[in-house]
mmCIF file of C-alpha atoms in Angstrom:
data_model
loop_
_atom_site.group_PDB
_atom_site.id
_atom_site.type_symbol
_atom_site.label_atom_id
_atom_site.label_comp_id
_atom_site.label_asym_id
_atom_site.label_seq_id
_atom_site.Cartn_x
_atom_site.Cartn_y
_atom_site.Cartn_z
ATOM 1 C CA UNK A 685 -22.744 -22.610 60.047
ATOM 2 C CA UNK A 686 -20.793 -20.188 57.938
ATOM 3 C CA UNK A 687 -19.151 -17.479 60.033
ATOM 4 C CA UNK A 688 -19.970 -13.800 59.572
ATOM 5 C CA UNK A 689 -16.388 -13.236 58.352
ATOM 6 C CA UNK A 690 -16.756 -15.685 55.501
ATOM 7 C CA UNK A 691 -20.135 -14.243 54.533
ATOM 8 C CA UNK A 692 -18.553 -10.799 54.437
ATOM 9 C CA UNK A 693 -15.734 -11.947 52.154
ATOM 10 C CA UNK A 694 -18.135 -13.653 49.752
ATOM 11 C CA UNK A 695 -20.343 -10.580 49.704
ATOM 12 C CA UNK A 696 -17.322 -8.421 48.903
ATOM 13 C CA UNK A 697 -16.370 -10.792 46.074
ATOM 14 C CA UNK A 698 -19.785 -10.471 44.427
ATOM 15 C CA UNK A 699 -19.784 -6.691 44.896
ATOM 16 C CA UNK A 700 -16.418 -6.333 43.139
ATOM 17 C CA UNK A 701 -17.438 -8.631 40.280
ATOM 18 C CA UNK A 702 -20.679 -6.689 39.870
ATOM 19 C CA UNK A 703 -18.691 -3.462 39.707
ATOM 20 C CA UNK A 704 -16.399 -4.923 37.013
ATOM 21 C CA UNK A 705 -19.352 -6.085 34.943
ATOM 22 C CA UNK A 706 -21.138 -2.727 35.116
ATOM 23 C CA UNK A 707 -18.399 -0.110 35.043
ATOM 24 C CA UNK A 708 -15.484 -1.575 33.081
ATOM 25 C CA UNK A 709 -15.646 -0.468 29.427
ATOM 26 C CA UNK A 710 -16.697 -3.019 26.867
ATOM 27 C CA UNK A 711 -15.081 -3.528 23.452
ATOM 28 C CA UNK A 712 -14.090 -0.252 21.832
ATOM 29 C CA UNK A 713 -13.843 -0.063 18.047
ATOM 30 C CA UNK A 714 -10.857 1.768 16.584
ATOM 31 C CA UNK A 715 -11.707 4.734 14.377
ATOM 32 C CA UNK A 716 -11.974 3.474 10.815
ATOM 33 C CA UNK A 717 -12.191 5.105 7.419
ATOM 34 C CA UNK A 718 -15.507 6.662 6.418
ATOM 35 C CA UNK A 719 -15.748 5.388 2.839
ATOM 36 C CA UNK A 720 -18.773 7.574 2.115
ATOM 37 C CA UNK A 721 -17.047 10.813 3.040
ATOM 38 C CA UNK A 722 -15.777 12.825 0.022
ATOM 39 C CA UNK A 723 -12.079 13.686 0.013
ATOM 40 C CA UNK A 724 -9.993 16.497 -1.416
ATOM 41 C CA UNK A 725 -6.494 16.376 -2.888
ATOM 42 C CA UNK A 726 -4.237 19.395 -3.392
ATOM 43 C CA UNK A 727 -1.233 18.838 -5.665
ATOM 44 C CA UNK A 728 1.606 21.283 -4.982
ATOM 45 C CA UNK A 729 4.044 21.593 -7.910
ATOM 46 C CA UNK A 730 7.056 23.843 -7.253
ATOM 47 C CA UNK A 731 10.637 24.388 -8.428
ATOM 48 C CA UNK A 732 12.835 25.880 -5.711
ATOM 49 C CA UNK A 733 9.835 27.567 -4.080
ATOM 50 C CA UNK A 734 8.687 28.951 -7.424
ATOM 51 C CA UNK A 735 5.308 27.665 -8.657
ATOM 52 C CA UNK A 736 5.209 25.664 -11.873
ATOM 53 C CA UNK A 737 2.141 27.085 -13.579
ATOM 54 C CA UNK A 738 -0.211 25.539 -16.128
ATOM 55 C CA UNK A 739 1.193 22.024 -15.782
ATOM 56 C CA UNK A 740 -1.220 19.245 -16.620
ATOM 57 C CA UNK A 741 -1.823 16.326 -14.252
ATOM 58 C CA UNK A 742 -3.593 13.012 -14.751
ATOM 59 C CA UNK A 743 -5.002 11.333 -11.654
ATOM 60 C CA UNK A 744 -6.070 7.680 -11.639
ATOM 61 C CA UNK A 745 -7.958 5.868 -8.897
ATOM 62 C CA UNK A 746 -6.061 2.565 -8.804
ATOM 63 C CA UNK A 747 -7.207 0.822 -5.611
ATOM 64 C CA UNK A 748 -9.870 0.563 -2.944
ATOM 65 C CA UNK A 749 -8.864 1.206 0.645
ATOM 66 C CA UNK A 750 -10.268 -0.882 3.485
ATOM 67 C CA UNK A 751 -11.248 0.366 6.926
ATOM 68 C CA UNK A 752 -7.832 -0.705 8.253
ATOM 69 C CA UNK A 753 -6.009 1.084 5.364
ATOM 70 C CA UNK A 754 -5.249 -1.984 3.250
ATOM 71 C CA UNK A 755 -5.256 -1.555 -0.540
ATOM 72 C CA UNK A 756 -6.879 -3.719 -3.235
ATOM 73 C CA UNK A 757 -6.426 -2.893 -6.915
ATOM 74 C CA UNK A 758 -9.701 -1.786 -8.492
ATOM 75 C CA UNK A 759 -11.313 -0.638 -11.716
ATOM 76 C CA UNK A 760 -9.133 -0.845 -14.823
ATOM 77 C CA UNK A 761 -6.132 -1.776 -12.646
ATOM 78 C CA UNK A 762 -7.683 -4.683 -10.723
ATOM 79 C CA UNK A 763 -6.109 -7.509 -12.751
ATOM 80 C CA UNK A 764 -2.506 -6.272 -12.761
ATOM 81 C CA UNK A 765 -0.069 -8.317 -10.621
ATOM 82 C CA UNK A 766 1.189 -5.363 -8.579
ATOM 83 C CA UNK A 767 1.724 -5.468 -4.805
ATOM 84 C CA UNK A 768 0.507 -2.412 -2.849
ATOM 85 C CA UNK A 769 0.651 -3.389 0.826
ATOM 86 C CA UNK A 770 3.479 -3.342 3.365
ATOM 87 C CA UNK A 771 5.762 -1.259 1.134
ATOM 88 C CA UNK A 772 8.315 1.380 2.101
ATOM 89 C CA UNK A 773 8.650 4.743 0.318
ATOM 90 C CA UNK A 774 10.844 3.280 -2.414
ATOM 91 C CA UNK A 775 8.362 0.431 -2.881
ATOM 92 C CA UNK A 776 5.458 2.823 -3.387
ATOM 93 C CA UNK A 777 7.444 4.853 -5.928
ATOM 94 C CA UNK A 778 8.219 1.647 -7.830
ATOM 95 C CA UNK A 779 4.541 0.622 -7.662
ATOM 96 C CA UNK A 780 3.537 4.035 -9.027
ATOM 97 C CA UNK A 781 5.960 3.680 -11.938
ATOM 98 C CA UNK A 782 4.641 0.181 -12.627
ATOM 99 C CA UNK A 783 0.981 1.207 -12.625
ATOM 100 C CA UNK A 784 1.773 4.199 -14.832
ATOM 101 C CA UNK A 785 3.446 1.889 -17.365
ATOM 102 C CA UNK A 786 0.211 -0.128 -17.542
ATOM 103 C CA UNK A 787 -1.882 3.037 -17.830
ATOM 104 C CA UNK A 788 0.245 4.135 -20.785
ATOM 105 C CA UNK A 789 0.369 0.723 -22.463
ATOM 106 C CA UNK A 790 -3.342 -0.011 -22.110
ATOM 107 C CA UNK A 791 -4.463 3.601 -22.659
ATOM 108 C CA UNK A 792 -6.412 3.740 -19.386
ATOM 109 C CA UNK A 793 -8.386 6.942 -19.007
ATOM 110 C CA UNK A 794 -7.618 8.982 -15.866
ATOM 111 C CA UNK A 795 -10.241 9.508 -13.199
ATOM 112 C CA UNK A 796 -9.721 13.255 -13.461
ATOM 113 C CA UNK A 797 -7.336 15.780 -14.999
ATOM 114 C CA UNK A 798 -6.424 19.403 -14.364
ATOM 115 C CA UNK A 799 -3.711 22.074 -14.515
ATOM 116 C CA UNK A 800 -1.832 23.917 -11.809
ATOM 117 C CA UNK A 801 -2.847 27.506 -11.021
ATOM 118 C CA UNK A 802 -0.732 30.605 -10.446
ATOM 119 C CA UNK A 803 0.375 29.229 -7.076
ATOM 120 C CA UNK A 804 1.429 25.913 -8.581
ATOM 121 C CA UNK A 805 -1.574 24.176 -7.003
ATOM 122 C CA UNK A 806 -4.197 21.853 -8.420
ATOM 123 C CA UNK A 807 -7.156 21.265 -6.095
ATOM 124 C CA UNK A 808 -9.379 18.248 -6.806
ATOM 125 C CA UNK A 809 -12.517 17.876 -4.689
ATOM 126 C CA UNK A 810 -15.256 15.285 -4.227
ATOM 127 C CA UNK A 811 -12.964 12.288 -4.655
ATOM 128 C CA UNK A 812 -13.994 8.952 -3.187
ATOM 129 C CA UNK A 813 -11.687 7.175 -0.779
ATOM 130 C CA UNK A 814 -8.984 5.034 -2.332
ATOM 131 C CA UNK A 815 -5.415 5.002 -3.590
ATOM 132 C CA UNK A 816 -4.604 7.410 -6.417
ATOM 133 C CA UNK A 817 -1.832 7.456 -9.019
ATOM 134 C CA UNK A 818 -0.664 10.999 -9.824
ATOM 135 C CA UNK A 819 1.156 11.674 -13.095
ATOM 136 C CA UNK A 820 2.249 15.112 -14.328
ATOM 137 C CA UNK A 821 3.356 16.471 -17.690
ATOM 138 C CA UNK A 822 6.781 17.847 -18.524
ATOM 139 C CA UNK A 823 7.439 21.578 -18.097
ATOM 140 C CA UNK A 824 10.274 23.052 -20.192
ATOM 141 C CA UNK A 825 12.180 26.015 -18.698
ATOM 142 C CA UNK A 826 15.563 27.310 -19.874
ATOM 143 C CA UNK A 827 16.273 24.304 -22.103
ATOM 144 C CA UNK A 828 15.517 21.833 -19.322
ATOM 145 C CA UNK A 829 12.582 19.526 -18.920
ATOM 146 C CA UNK A 830 11.047 19.142 -15.444
ATOM 147 C CA UNK A 831 8.793 16.112 -15.041
ATOM 148 C CA UNK A 832 6.955 15.044 -11.859
ATOM 149 C CA UNK A 833 7.846 11.557 -10.685
ATOM 150 C CA UNK A 834 4.719 9.336 -10.733
ATOM 151 C CA UNK A 835 3.505 8.848 -7.171
ATOM 152 C CA UNK A 836 0.724 7.282 -5.129
ATOM 153 C CA UNK A 837 -1.441 9.076 -2.558
ATOM 154 C CA UNK A 838 -4.034 7.618 -0.222
ATOM 155 C CA UNK A 839 -7.354 9.314 0.457
ATOM 156 C CA UNK A 840 -7.789 9.719 3.353
ATOM 157 C CA UNK A 841 -4.333 9.831 4.932
ATOM 158 C CA UNK A 842 -3.370 9.440 8.585
ATOM 159 C CA UNK A 843 -1.574 12.266 10.371
ATOM 160 C CA UNK A 844 0.992 11.822 13.155
ATOM 161 C CA UNK A 845 -1.742 11.438 15.770
ATOM 162 C CA UNK A 846 -3.387 8.626 13.793
ATOM 163 C CA UNK A 847 -6.391 10.747 12.775
ATOM 164 C CA UNK A 848 -7.723 10.272 9.258
ATOM 165 C CA UNK A 849 -7.440 13.456 7.195
ATOM 166 C CA UNK A 850 -9.779 13.783 4.206
ATOM 167 C CA UNK A 851 -8.031 16.879 2.823
ATOM 168 C CA UNK A 852 -4.592 15.802 1.648
ATOM 169 C CA UNK A 853 -1.632 17.819 0.358
ATOM 170 C CA UNK A 854 0.582 16.037 -2.186
ATOM 171 C CA UNK A 855 3.991 17.601 -2.910
ATOM 172 C CA UNK A 856 5.591 16.549 -6.182
ATOM 173 C CA UNK A 857 9.201 15.522 -6.803
ATOM 174 C CA UNK A 858 10.916 16.273 -10.094
ATOM 175 C CA UNK A 859 13.275 14.700 -12.582
ATOM 176 C CA UNK A 860 15.361 17.094 -14.677
ATOM 177 C CA UNK A 861 16.610 16.438 -18.194
ATOM 178 C CA UNK A 862 18.415 18.771 -20.634
ATOM 179 C CA UNK A 863 16.478 19.428 -23.837
ATOM 180 C CA UNK A 864 18.711 19.163 -26.891
ATOM 181 C CA UNK A 865 17.873 21.207 -30.026
ATOM 182 C CA UNK A 866 18.803 18.153 -32.086
ATOM 183 C CA UNK A 867 17.640 14.959 -30.377
ATOM 184 C CA UNK A 868 20.496 12.637 -29.521
ATOM 185 C CA UNK A 869 20.391 8.936 -30.213
ATOM 186 C CA UNK A 870 20.627 6.751 -27.130
ATOM 187 C CA UNK A 871 20.692 3.108 -26.155
ATOM 188 C CA UNK A 872 18.169 1.478 -23.843
ATOM 189 C CA UNK A 873 18.575 -1.911 -22.197
ATOM 190 C CA UNK A 874 15.737 -3.967 -20.815
ATOM 191 C CA UNK A 875 16.797 -6.378 -18.076
ATOM 192 C CA UNK A 876 14.641 -9.061 -16.468
ATOM 193 C CA UNK A 877 15.254 -9.693 -12.756
ATOM 194 C CA UNK A 878 13.905 -12.750 -10.941
ATOM 195 C CA UNK A 879 13.337 -12.301 -7.210
ATOM 196 C CA UNK A 880 12.767 -15.863 -6.032
ATOM 197 C CA UNK A 881 14.897 -18.896 -5.176
ATOM 198 C CA UNK A 882 16.218 -22.035 -6.856
ATOM 199 C CA UNK A 883 13.061 -23.955 -5.993
ATOM 200 C CA UNK A 884 11.086 -21.487 -8.113
ATOM 201 C CA UNK A 885 13.144 -21.866 -11.294
ATOM 202 C CA UNK A 886 10.769 -24.515 -12.597
ATOM 203 C CA UNK A 887 7.898 -22.005 -12.219
ATOM 204 C CA UNK A 888 9.571 -19.608 -14.636
ATOM 205 C CA UNK A 889 8.394 -19.619 -18.256
ATOM 206 C CA UNK A 890 10.834 -20.343 -21.074
ATOM 207 C CA UNK A 891 10.420 -16.779 -22.268
ATOM 208 C CA UNK A 892 8.675 -13.536 -21.365
ATOM 209 C CA UNK A 893 7.388 -10.986 -23.861
ATOM 210 C CA UNK A 894 8.180 -7.321 -23.257
ATOM 211 C CA UNK A 895 6.533 -4.483 -25.199
ATOM 212 C CA UNK A 896 8.385 -1.220 -25.850
ATOM 213 C CA UNK A 897 6.431 2.074 -25.897
ATOM 214 C CA UNK A 898 7.501 5.518 -27.095
ATOM 215 C CA UNK A 899 5.508 8.358 -25.500
ATOM 216 C CA UNK A 900 2.671 5.912 -24.894
ATOM 217 C CA UNK A 901 2.644 4.387 -28.368
ATOM 218 C CA UNK A 902 3.583 0.772 -29.027
ATOM 219 C CA UNK A 903 6.843 0.228 -30.934
ATOM 220 C CA UNK A 904 7.644 -3.495 -30.830
ATOM 221 C CA UNK A 905 7.734 -6.684 -28.759
ATOM 222 C CA UNK A 906 10.856 -8.650 -27.817
ATOM 223 C CA UNK A 907 11.344 -12.058 -26.174
ATOM 224 C CA UNK A 908 13.575 -12.406 -23.122
ATOM 225 C CA UNK A 909 14.945 -15.884 -22.381
ATOM 226 C CA UNK A 910 17.660 -17.569 -20.358
ATOM 227 C CA UNK A 911 19.702 -17.787 -23.578
ATOM 228 C CA UNK A 912 19.876 -13.983 -23.936
ATOM 229 C CA UNK A 913 20.354 -13.548 -20.166
ATOM 230 C CA UNK A 914 16.808 -12.197 -19.882
ATOM 231 C CA UNK A 915 17.868 -8.953 -21.539
ATOM 232 C CA UNK A 916 17.681 -6.995 -24.791
ATOM 233 C CA UNK A 917 19.227 -3.778 -26.150
ATOM 234 C CA UNK A 918 17.663 -1.140 -28.402
ATOM 235 C CA UNK A 919 19.944 1.188 -30.365
ATOM 236 C CA UNK A 920 19.374 4.642 -31.870
ATOM 237 C CA UNK A 921 16.408 5.702 -29.755
ATOM 238 C CA UNK A 922 15.323 9.346 -29.481
ATOM 239 C CA UNK A 923 16.592 10.757 -26.182
ATOM 240 C CA UNK A 924 13.809 13.359 -26.048
ATOM 241 C CA UNK A 925 11.128 10.655 -26.077
ATOM 242 C CA UNK A 926 9.772 8.786 -23.059
ATOM 243 C CA UNK A 927 10.506 5.058 -23.299
ATOM 244 C CA UNK A 928 8.668 2.493 -21.196
ATOM 245 C CA UNK A 929 8.286 -1.284 -21.207
ATOM 246 C CA UNK A 930 5.519 -3.649 -20.105
ATOM 247 C CA UNK A 931 5.757 -7.391 -19.543
ATOM 248 C CA UNK A 932 2.792 -9.266 -20.977
ATOM 249 C CA UNK A 933 3.007 -12.910 -19.828
ATOM 250 C CA UNK A 934 3.789 -12.667 -16.133
ATOM 251 C CA UNK A 935 4.053 -16.157 -14.609
ATOM 252 C CA UNK A 936 1.464 -17.244 -12.076
ATOM 253 C CA UNK A 937 2.399 -16.524 -8.479
ATOM 254 C CA UNK A 938 4.622 -13.546 -9.366
ATOM 255 C CA UNK A 939 4.139 -9.791 -9.088
ATOM 256 C CA UNK A 940 5.877 -7.252 -11.314
ATOM 257 C CA UNK A 941 7.737 -3.999 -10.749
ATOM 258 C CA UNK A 942 9.087 -1.652 -13.447
ATOM 259 C CA UNK A 943 11.911 0.758 -12.733
ATOM 260 C CA UNK A 944 14.391 2.854 -14.726
ATOM 261 C CA UNK A 945 18.067 3.220 -13.852
ATOM 262 C CA UNK A 946 19.863 5.559 -16.288
ATOM 263 C CA UNK A 947 19.799 3.596 -19.563
ATOM 264 C CA UNK A 948 18.308 0.435 -18.074
ATOM 265 C CA UNK A 949 14.590 -0.372 -18.132
ATOM 266 C CA UNK A 950 14.234 -2.890 -15.332
ATOM 267 C CA UNK A 951 11.514 -5.535 -15.088
ATOM 268 C CA UNK A 952 11.457 -7.409 -11.781
ATOM 269 C CA UNK A 953 9.281 -10.433 -11.060
ATOM 270 C CA UNK A 954 8.914 -11.294 -7.365
ATOM 271 C CA UNK A 955 7.541 -14.641 -6.268
ATOM 272 C CA UNK A 956 4.692 -14.261 -3.787
ATOM 273 C CA UNK A 957 3.756 -17.540 -2.051
ATOM 274 C CA UNK A 958 0.053 -18.060 -1.588
ATOM 275 C CA UNK A 959 -1.024 -16.734 1.788
ATOM 276 C CA UNK A 960 -3.133 -18.883 4.121
ATOM 277 C CA UNK A 961 -6.783 -17.828 4.355
ATOM 278 C CA UNK A 962 -7.562 -15.086 6.841
ATOM 279 C CA UNK A 963 -9.151 -16.204 10.126
ATOM 280 C CA UNK A 964 -12.935 -16.071 10.243
ATOM 281 C CA UNK A 965 -13.733 -12.689 11.887
ATOM 282 C CA UNK A 966 -16.999 -14.150 13.217
ATOM 283 C CA UNK A 967 -15.132 -16.807 15.236
ATOM 284 C CA UNK A 968 -15.885 -15.912 18.889
ATOM 285 C CA UNK A 969 -12.446 -17.176 19.930
ATOM 286 C CA UNK A 970 -10.746 -14.366 17.997
ATOM 287 C CA UNK A 971 -10.703 -10.740 19.127
ATOM 288 C CA UNK A 972 -12.178 -8.356 16.549
ATOM 289 C CA UNK A 973 -9.944 -5.681 15.042
ATOM 290 C CA UNK A 974 -9.710 -2.614 17.233
ATOM 291 C CA UNK A 975 -11.449 -4.104 20.260
ATOM 292 C CA UNK A 976 -10.195 -3.411 23.768
ATOM 293 C CA UNK A 977 -9.690 -6.819 25.395
ATOM 294 C CA UNK A 978 -7.716 -6.037 28.560
ATOM 295 C CA UNK A 979 -10.863 -5.560 30.726
ATOM 296 C CA UNK A 980 -11.911 -9.120 29.901
ATOM 297 C CA UNK A 981 -8.546 -10.459 31.062
ATOM 298 C CA UNK A 982 -8.632 -8.341 34.232
ATOM 299 C CA UNK A 983 -12.165 -9.450 35.126
ATOM 300 C CA UNK A 984 -11.330 -13.089 34.515
ATOM 301 C CA UNK A 985 -8.156 -12.842 36.596
ATOM 302 C CA UNK A 986 -9.919 -11.101 39.482
ATOM 303 C CA UNK A 987 -12.737 -13.624 39.375
ATOM 304 C CA UNK A 988 -10.287 -16.504 39.620
ATOM 305 C CA UNK A 989 -8.394 -14.764 42.436
ATOM 306 C CA UNK A 990 -11.519 -14.171 44.522
ATOM 307 C CA UNK A 991 -12.714 -17.721 43.868
ATOM 308 C CA UNK A 992 -9.452 -19.083 45.285
ATOM 309 C CA UNK A 993 -9.570 -16.721 48.290
ATOM 310 C CA UNK A 994 -13.172 -17.633 49.012
ATOM 311 C CA UNK A 995 -12.489 -21.358 48.659
ATOM 312 C CA UNK A 996 -9.506 -21.061 51.013
ATOM 313 C CA UNK A 997 -11.502 -19.156 53.687
ATOM 314 C CA UNK A 998 -14.360 -21.643 53.515
ATOM 315 C CA UNK A 999 -11.893 -24.513 53.837
ATOM 316 C CA UNK A 1000 -10.236 -22.875 56.890
ATOM 317 C CA UNK A 1001 -13.640 -22.198 58.414
ATOM 318 C CA UNK A 1002 -14.593 -25.869 58.096
ATOM 319 C CA UNK A 1003 -11.322 -26.892 59.722
ATOM 320 C CA UNK A 1004 -12.050 -24.610 62.678
ATOM 321 C CA UNK A 1005 -15.652 -25.887 62.985
ATOM 322 C CA UNK A 1006 -14.422 -29.489 62.967
ATOM 323 C CA UNK A 1007 -11.825 -28.644 65.591
#
C-alpha cells in the first residue's frame, strides 16, 4: 500500500502543475504596426533656427513596412535593386540618394507635394504606413543655395520606449553651395565600384551602361568596362546644374547604391548572395514572433523535476515495504 506521505507528495505535484497550467501566462504577442491607422509627417526645414519658408518638397512612398518593421520596395520603386533593411544611418542616406536618382531618371510622380509654412513646417496627414523618400527644392539666400539632403522616414516610427508613433517629425539636413553669377564649368567623374570578391568576377558583365542626367533630364549614356577602369569623365559641365547618374544593366544578384563625393559620381554594386527560405511560421516546432516562451520551459522543467521526485519517493517506499 502506498503510504500517506507518498500520496501527499503526488497530490502536491498535481496541484502545482494545475496551478502552472491555469495561472501562468500563455503566449503574448508583441505590439505590431497597425497598417490601417493613418499617419502624419511633419517636415521641419530650418537654417540656424530660422525657418526656411515656401520651400517645395516632394514625398514618395517607396516601400511597404511589415509588422516587424521590415521594408519591401513597392509601387513604382518595387523593381529597383536597392537594399533597405539592416542599414545604418549612412546606409539609409545612400539608399535615399539612390532612390531619388531613379525617381528623377524615370520621372516617377511623388505621392504628395507641399511647401513649408511661416514656421518652416510642412504637415502631411492621412498617409498610409510605409517608408517615404523626402526630397526638397533649393532655397537661394545671399548668393548661396541651400538644398535638403534626400532622406528616408518610416511611418510609423518607434520611440525610445519601443512604442510606435504615428505622428512623426522629420528634421532636414542641408547642403550649401555658392551661386555664381556666371556659371562655372566643372568636371564630373563617374566611377564604378564592385563590392564582391574574386569568385564573383565571372558574374560581372563585360560592360555597364550609365545614363547622365542634368536637372532630371537625360543627357547621354556611357559604357563602363574593365578597359576604362570602370570610369568615365565629363568635361565642361554647368556647376549650377544638378548632375546625377543611373546604371541601367545591373547584373543579377547585385544591388546598387549611388553617392556623390565632391566631383565624383559613385556607382557601387554589392553582391547579395541568395538567402535561404524563411522558416515556415506555421511549423509548431518554431516559436512565433513575439511570443513569450519562458513559461513553457518552466512548466516542462518543473514537471520533469516533480516526476523524478515522485518516482524516487515511490521507489524508496517500495524498498521499505519489502524490508
